[in-house]
Short mmCIF file of C-alpha atoms in Angstrom, two decimals:
data_model
loop_
_atom_site.label_atom_id
_atom_site.label_comp_id
_atom_site.label_asym_id
_atom_site.label_seq_id
_atom_site.Cartn_x
_atom_site.Cartn_y
_atom_site.Cartn_z
CA UNK A 1202 0.05 0.09 -0.06
CA UNK A 1203 1.22 3.39 -1.14
CA UNK A 1204 0.95 5.19 2.36
CA UNK A 1205 2.15 8.69 1.03
CA UNK A 1206 -0.97 8.39 -1.49
CA UNK A 1207 -3.15 7.39 1.53
CA UNK A 1208 -1.81 10.54 3.60
CA UNK A 1209 -2.62 12.74 0.65
CA UNK A 1210 -6.21 11.73 0.12
CA UNK A 1211 -6.84 11.77 3.78
CA UNK A 1212 -5.52 15.37 3.97
CA UNK A 1213 -7.77 16.29 0.80
CA UNK A 1214 -10.68 14.49 2.43
CA UNK A 1215 -9.99 16.49 5.76
CA UNK A 1216 -9.73 19.62 3.87
CA UNK A 1217 -13.26 18.94 2.10
CA UNK A 1218 -14.96 17.80 5.28
CA UNK A 1219 -13.42 20.67 7.49
CA UNK A 1220 -14.44 23.43 4.77
CA UNK A 1221 -17.75 22.11 4.56
CA UNK A 1222 -18.17 22.18 8.45
CA UNK A 1223 -16.80 25.64 8.58
CA UNK A 1224 -19.17 26.99 5.99
CA UNK A 1225 -21.91 25.19 8.00
CA UNK A 1226 -20.72 27.20 11.06
CA UNK A 1227 -21.15 30.44 9.50
CA UNK A 1228 -24.49 29.97 7.94
CA UNK A 1229 -25.86 28.68 11.26
CA UNK A 1230 -24.24 31.59 13.05
CA UNK A 1231 -25.53 34.13 10.70
CA UNK A 1232 -29.06 32.43 10.88
CA UNK A 1233 -28.96 32.15 14.86
CA UNK A 1234 -27.78 35.70 15.07
CA UNK A 1235 -30.78 37.08 12.80
CA UNK A 1236 -33.23 35.09 14.86
CA UNK A 1237 -32.12 36.34 18.14
CA UNK A 1238 -32.41 39.81 17.23
CA UNK A 1239 -29.98 42.70 17.70
CA UNK A 1240 -29.95 46.53 18.53
CA UNK A 1241 -30.04 48.99 15.74
CA UNK A 1242 -26.38 49.89 14.70
CA UNK A 1243 -24.82 46.65 15.96
CA UNK A 1244 -23.41 46.08 12.56
CA UNK A 1245 -20.60 48.78 13.45
CA UNK A 1246 -19.65 47.04 16.50
CA UNK A 1247 -19.65 43.78 14.39
CA UNK A 1248 -17.22 45.48 12.06
CA UNK A 1249 -14.72 46.41 14.82
CA UNK A 1250 -15.19 43.03 16.16
CA UNK A 1251 -14.20 41.33 12.98
CA UNK A 1252 -11.16 43.66 12.87
CA UNK A 1253 -10.25 42.26 16.29
CA UNK A 1254 -10.61 38.87 15.30
CA UNK A 1255 -9.11 39.18 12.02
CA UNK A 1256 -5.87 40.57 14.14
CA UNK A 1257 -6.17 37.63 16.51
CA UNK A 1258 -6.08 35.18 13.57
CA UNK A 1259 -3.08 37.30 12.19
CA UNK A 1260 -1.34 36.82 15.37
CA UNK A 1261 -2.17 33.01 15.55
CA UNK A 1262 -0.09 32.96 12.17
CA UNK A 1263 2.72 34.78 13.51
CA UNK A 1264 2.75 32.57 16.54
CA UNK A 1265 2.99 29.46 14.32
CA UNK A 1266 6.18 30.94 12.82
CA UNK A 1267 7.57 31.55 16.12
CA UNK A 1268 6.78 27.95 17.02
CA UNK A 1269 8.24 26.41 13.87
CA UNK A 1270 11.57 28.61 14.63
CA UNK A 1271 11.56 26.93 18.13
CA UNK A 1272 12.19 23.49 16.23
CA UNK A 1273 14.57 25.24 13.77
CA UNK A 1274 12.43 25.81 11.15
CA UNK A 1275 12.16 29.32 9.59
CA UNK A 1276 9.22 29.96 7.30
CA UNK A 1277 8.65 33.06 5.04
CA UNK A 1278 5.53 35.13 6.08
CA UNK A 1279 4.02 34.76 2.91
CA UNK A 1280 4.29 30.95 3.11
CA UNK A 1281 2.65 31.03 6.44
CA UNK A 1282 -0.03 33.09 5.46
CA UNK A 1283 -0.91 30.85 2.39
CA UNK A 1284 -0.88 27.45 4.20
CA UNK A 1285 -1.72 28.18 8.03
CA UNK A 1286 -5.54 28.77 7.63
CA UNK A 1287 -6.22 26.59 5.01
CA UNK A 1288 -4.43 23.45 6.40
CA UNK A 1289 -6.16 23.96 9.90
CA UNK A 1290 -9.60 23.50 8.50
CA UNK A 1291 -9.68 19.83 9.28
CA UNK A 1292 -9.86 21.12 12.86
CA UNK A 1293 -13.66 21.44 12.42
CA UNK A 1294 -13.82 17.46 12.24
CA UNK A 1295 -14.92 16.05 15.48
CA UNK A 1296 -11.73 14.53 17.26
CA UNK A 1297 -9.35 17.46 17.77
CA UNK A 1298 -6.41 15.80 15.70
CA UNK A 1299 -7.43 16.34 12.20
CA UNK A 1300 -6.29 20.08 12.41
CA UNK A 1301 -2.79 18.89 13.53
CA UNK A 1302 -2.63 16.32 10.67
CA UNK A 1303 -3.40 18.84 8.11
CA UNK A 1304 -0.81 21.27 9.09
CA UNK A 1305 1.63 18.31 9.23
CA UNK A 1306 0.69 17.38 5.94
CA UNK A 1307 1.04 20.80 4.47
CA UNK A 1308 4.58 21.52 5.81
CA UNK A 1309 5.65 18.39 4.83
CA UNK A 1310 4.49 18.30 1.22
CA UNK A 1311 5.08 22.25 0.68
CA UNK A 1312 8.36 22.77 2.51
CA UNK A 1313 9.78 19.30 3.58
CA UNK A 1314 9.51 19.56 7.07
CA UNK A 1315 9.61 15.96 8.75
CA UNK A 1316 6.23 15.12 10.54
CA UNK A 1317 7.84 14.77 13.77
CA UNK A 1318 9.42 18.32 13.85
CA UNK A 1319 5.74 19.64 13.01
CA UNK A 1320 4.11 17.30 15.64
CA UNK A 1321 6.72 18.79 18.26
CA UNK A 1322 5.73 22.27 17.27
CA UNK A 1323 1.96 21.12 17.67
CA UNK A 1324 2.70 20.08 21.33
CA UNK A 1325 4.62 23.49 21.98
CA UNK A 1326 1.63 25.03 20.30
CA UNK A 1327 -0.67 23.28 23.24
CA UNK A 1328 1.65 24.15 25.68
CA UNK A 1329 2.00 27.86 24.74
CA UNK A 1330 -2.03 28.15 24.49
CA UNK A 1331 -2.69 26.36 27.97
CA UNK A 1332 0.19 28.49 29.59
CA UNK A 1333 -0.80 31.75 28.25
CA UNK A 1334 -4.51 30.88 29.23
CA UNK A 1335 -3.94 30.22 32.76
CA UNK A 1336 -1.64 33.25 33.04
CA UNK A 1337 -4.23 35.53 31.84
CA UNK A 1338 -7.00 34.04 33.93
CA UNK A 1339 -4.45 34.80 37.02
CA UNK A 1340 -3.85 38.28 35.84
CA UNK A 1341 -7.53 39.10 35.35
CA UNK A 1342 -8.34 37.67 38.92
CA UNK A 1343 -5.37 39.57 40.33
CA UNK A 1344 -6.48 43.13 38.85
CA UNK A 1345 -9.95 42.85 39.36
CA UNK A 1346 -9.35 41.56 43.01
CA UNK A 1347 -6.34 43.81 43.56
CA UNK A 1348 -4.15 40.65 44.48
CA UNK A 1349 -0.54 41.06 43.56
CA UNK A 1350 0.17 37.50 44.70
CA UNK A 1351 -2.13 36.48 41.76
CA UNK A 1352 -0.65 38.99 39.36
CA UNK A 1353 2.78 37.77 40.13
CA UNK A 1354 1.58 34.32 39.64
CA UNK A 1355 0.63 35.08 35.91
CA UNK A 1356 4.21 35.91 35.50
CA UNK A 1357 5.81 33.02 37.25
CA UNK A 1358 3.63 30.31 36.38
CA UNK A 1359 4.31 30.48 32.49
CA UNK A 1360 8.12 31.18 33.22
CA UNK A 1361 8.43 28.32 35.84
CA UNK A 1362 6.79 25.68 33.35
CA UNK A 1363 8.63 26.99 30.26
CA UNK A 1364 11.94 26.48 32.60
CA UNK A 1365 11.00 23.24 33.31
CA UNK A 1366 10.29 22.14 29.58
CA UNK A 1367 13.45 23.48 28.41
CA UNK A 1368 15.23 22.03 31.25
CA UNK A 1369 13.66 18.53 30.18
CA UNK A 1370 14.35 18.52 26.77
CA UNK A 1371 17.86 19.41 26.93
CA UNK A 1372 18.25 16.53 29.62
CA UNK A 1373 16.44 14.08 27.57
CA UNK A 1374 18.69 15.04 24.17
CA UNK A 1375 21.97 14.57 26.42
CA UNK A 1376 20.51 11.12 27.20
CA UNK A 1377 19.90 10.32 23.71
CA UNK A 1378 16.16 9.92 24.42
CA UNK A 1379 15.01 12.64 22.15
CA UNK A 1380 16.11 14.09 18.79
CA UNK A 1381 15.07 16.11 15.90
CA UNK A 1382 15.66 14.28 12.79
CA UNK A 1383 14.39 13.85 9.11
CA UNK A 1384 15.47 17.04 7.64
CA UNK A 1385 18.80 18.22 6.85
CA UNK A 1386 20.06 21.27 8.68
CA UNK A 1387 17.45 20.88 11.67
CA UNK A 1388 17.74 19.48 15.03
CA UNK A 1389 18.36 22.62 17.25
CA UNK A 1390 15.66 23.77 19.57
CA UNK A 1391 15.61 27.49 19.93
CA UNK A 1392 13.40 28.21 23.28
CA UNK A 1393 13.63 32.08 23.09
CA UNK A 1394 11.02 31.74 20.41
CA UNK A 1395 8.62 29.61 22.70
CA UNK A 1396 8.80 32.38 25.05
CA UNK A 1397 8.13 34.74 22.50
CA UNK A 1398 5.06 32.78 21.42
CA UNK A 1399 3.80 32.83 25.08
CA UNK A 1400 3.84 36.56 25.03
CA UNK A 1401 2.13 36.74 21.76
CA UNK A 1402 -0.67 34.25 22.70
CA UNK A 1403 -1.05 36.28 25.86
CA UNK A 1404 -1.77 39.32 23.60
CA UNK A 1405 -4.36 37.33 21.57
CA UNK A 1406 -6.43 36.62 24.95
CA UNK A 1407 -6.41 40.13 25.76
CA UNK A 1408 -7.61 41.16 22.35
CA UNK A 1409 -10.43 38.41 22.45
CA UNK A 1410 -11.29 39.55 25.60
CA UNK A 1411 -11.72 43.22 24.31
CA UNK A 1412 -13.69 41.94 21.36
CA UNK A 1413 -16.17 40.11 23.70
CA UNK A 1414 -16.47 43.17 25.78
CA UNK A 1415 -17.02 45.36 22.61
CA UNK A 1416 -19.89 43.11 21.34
CA UNK A 1417 -21.43 43.04 25.23
CA UNK A 1418 -21.55 46.99 25.18
CA UNK A 1419 -23.79 46.88 22.04
CA UNK A 1420 -26.06 44.75 23.80
CA UNK A 1421 -25.81 45.93 27.34
CA UNK A 1422 -24.97 49.65 26.97
CA UNK A 1423 -24.18 49.72 30.59
CA UNK A 1424 -20.84 48.03 30.14
CA UNK A 1425 -17.82 50.31 30.06
CA UNK A 1426 -15.15 49.67 27.52
CA UNK A 1427 -12.68 51.90 29.30
CA UNK A 1428 -12.96 50.01 32.87
CA UNK A 1429 -9.90 47.83 33.42
CA UNK A 1430 -12.26 45.51 35.76
CA UNK A 1431 -14.75 44.82 33.00
CA UNK A 1432 -11.88 44.13 30.39
CA UNK A 1433 -10.28 41.57 32.76
CA UNK A 1434 -13.76 39.93 33.72
CA UNK A 1435 -14.22 39.66 29.80
CA UNK A 1436 -10.86 38.00 29.21
CA UNK A 1437 -11.80 35.53 31.92
CA UNK A 1438 -14.98 34.92 30.65
CA UNK A 1439 -13.78 33.88 27.12
CA UNK A 1440 -10.61 32.28 28.22
CA UNK A 1441 -12.54 29.70 30.47
CA UNK A 1442 -15.32 29.10 27.83
CA UNK A 1443 -12.50 28.54 25.15
CA UNK A 1444 -10.61 26.22 27.70
CA UNK A 1445 -14.50 24.09 28.25
CA UNK A 1446 -14.80 23.84 24.19
CA UNK A 1447 -11.05 22.69 23.96
CA UNK A 1448 -11.36 19.97 26.51
CA UNK A 1449 -14.48 18.81 24.82
CA UNK A 1450 -12.48 16.91 22.18
CA UNK A 1451 -15.35 14.79 20.61
CA UNK A 1452 -16.95 18.39 19.43
CA UNK A 1453 -15.30 20.13 16.42
CA UNK A 1454 -14.03 23.39 17.52
CA UNK A 1455 -15.72 23.44 20.90
CA UNK A 1456 -18.71 24.27 18.69
CA UNK A 1457 -21.68 25.08 20.88
CA UNK A 1458 -19.85 23.93 24.18
CA UNK A 1459 -17.81 27.34 23.92
CA UNK A 1460 -20.95 29.41 23.05
CA UNK A 1461 -22.81 27.78 26.22
CA UNK A 1462 -20.09 28.33 28.52
CA UNK A 1463 -19.55 31.92 27.44
CA UNK A 1464 -23.40 32.68 27.88
CA UNK A 1465 -23.38 31.58 31.32
CA UNK A 1466 -20.14 33.31 32.36
CA UNK A 1467 -21.37 36.51 30.97
CA UNK A 1468 -24.38 36.20 32.92
CA UNK A 1469 -22.68 35.54 35.96
CA UNK A 1470 -19.80 38.14 35.51
CA UNK A 1471 -21.74 40.95 33.99
CA UNK A 1472 -25.49 40.28 35.36
CA UNK A 1473 -26.26 40.21 31.23
CA UNK A 1474 -29.72 39.13 30.62
CA UNK A 1475 -30.10 35.51 28.95
CA UNK A 1476 -31.01 37.09 25.63
CA UNK A 1477 -27.99 39.61 25.70
CA UNK A 1478 -25.47 36.95 26.79
CA UNK A 1479 -26.58 34.45 24.02
CA UNK A 1480 -26.30 37.27 21.26
CA UNK A 1481 -22.67 37.94 22.19
CA UNK A 1482 -21.86 34.41 22.39
CA UNK A 1483 -23.39 33.82 18.89
CA UNK A 1484 -21.64 36.88 17.53
CA UNK A 1485 -18.13 36.14 18.90
CA UNK A 1486 -18.30 32.77 17.02
CA UNK A 1487 -19.47 34.32 13.86
CA UNK A 1488 -17.03 37.08 13.59
CA UNK A 1489 -14.03 34.65 14.68
CA UNK A 1490 -15.42 32.60 11.79
CA UNK A 1491 -15.51 35.77 9.72
CA UNK A 1492 -11.85 36.72 10.73
CA UNK A 1493 -10.52 33.14 9.74
CA UNK A 1494 -12.53 33.54 6.33
CA UNK A 1495 -10.55 36.80 5.69
CA UNK A 1496 -7.16 34.97 6.21
CA UNK A 1497 -8.52 31.96 4.26
CA UNK A 1498 -9.08 34.30 1.31
CA UNK A 1499 -5.81 35.83 1.63
CA UNK A 1500 -4.07 32.44 1.87
CA UNK A 1501 -5.94 31.26 -1.45
CA UNK A 1502 -4.85 34.41 -3.03
CA UNK A 1503 -1.44 33.87 -2.34
CA UNK A 1504 -1.55 30.45 -3.30
CA UNK A 1505 -3.04 31.54 -6.74
CA UNK A 1506 -0.60 34.10 -7.19
CA UNK A 1507 2.51 31.67 -6.44
CA UNK A 1508 1.13 28.97 -8.87
CA UNK A 1509 0.93 31.50 -11.60
CA UNK A 1510 4.43 32.72 -11.11
CA UNK A 1511 5.74 29.19 -11.13
CA UNK A 1512 3.98 28.21 -14.49
CA UNK A 1513 6.51 28.48 -17.37
CA UNK A 1514 5.33 31.04 -20.09
CA UNK A 1515 3.20 29.54 -22.86
#
């Protein structure tokens, strides 16, 4: 059996299924958004929220470049923009592993990166995401409650666990239990990029919290956009809801679970009505999907442009 051909077809099937689920998610989001009803002028808030979500997806692409550099692979920015979102579409298939498989296949086929190296970067991505999530939750609790111990914990926790990762991997490599092979010139771990990735990921959470606060302000005018306490509660609400969806591995992209959790957290943290909290939860999923769709369009355009430049003249 030709396993390379099997992997290629599995990747293409994953892209197809993931793309269809992605489109279904957008259509359902628009339908639910229209049915729920929204205040006049909410579309302006939606546009600003879309800009914020587009920035978040852009930072995710930057972060993936940092994570690849941490395992010794430097990818051009255009290559990252071309392939990152497209190769990640299979994540909308239940099971959570398909997005990682798609990314690994993309990098192997287009850039010759060994699957083992990409898989290590995938593991680093999970670690970075969870560390930054824990840090911003501690930071929000500390700033809201005036606890400098929690603020210090937000800085110390990711630093301590990153140092533990760094020390452990270096120890394993000295013992010969761990290596990076399969690609000429690769094999060095550069932990400074891992530290940078945690900081970028933390900024992503803060922007996401700002988007949620903006959407909530459109439904609950009493919410203050310039209030640090409100912003921190918004960051905390979205991060906890995202974690709930992340750990529900049989639901693609945390779909439904994340919105349900976010709605409940917004009701508890902001005393928002059930209708307003549900509207914000639905709108947040919709604008995030739209942000991904924007970057997907950019990637497809760059991919088409690269194909045209490599074709021989007729």
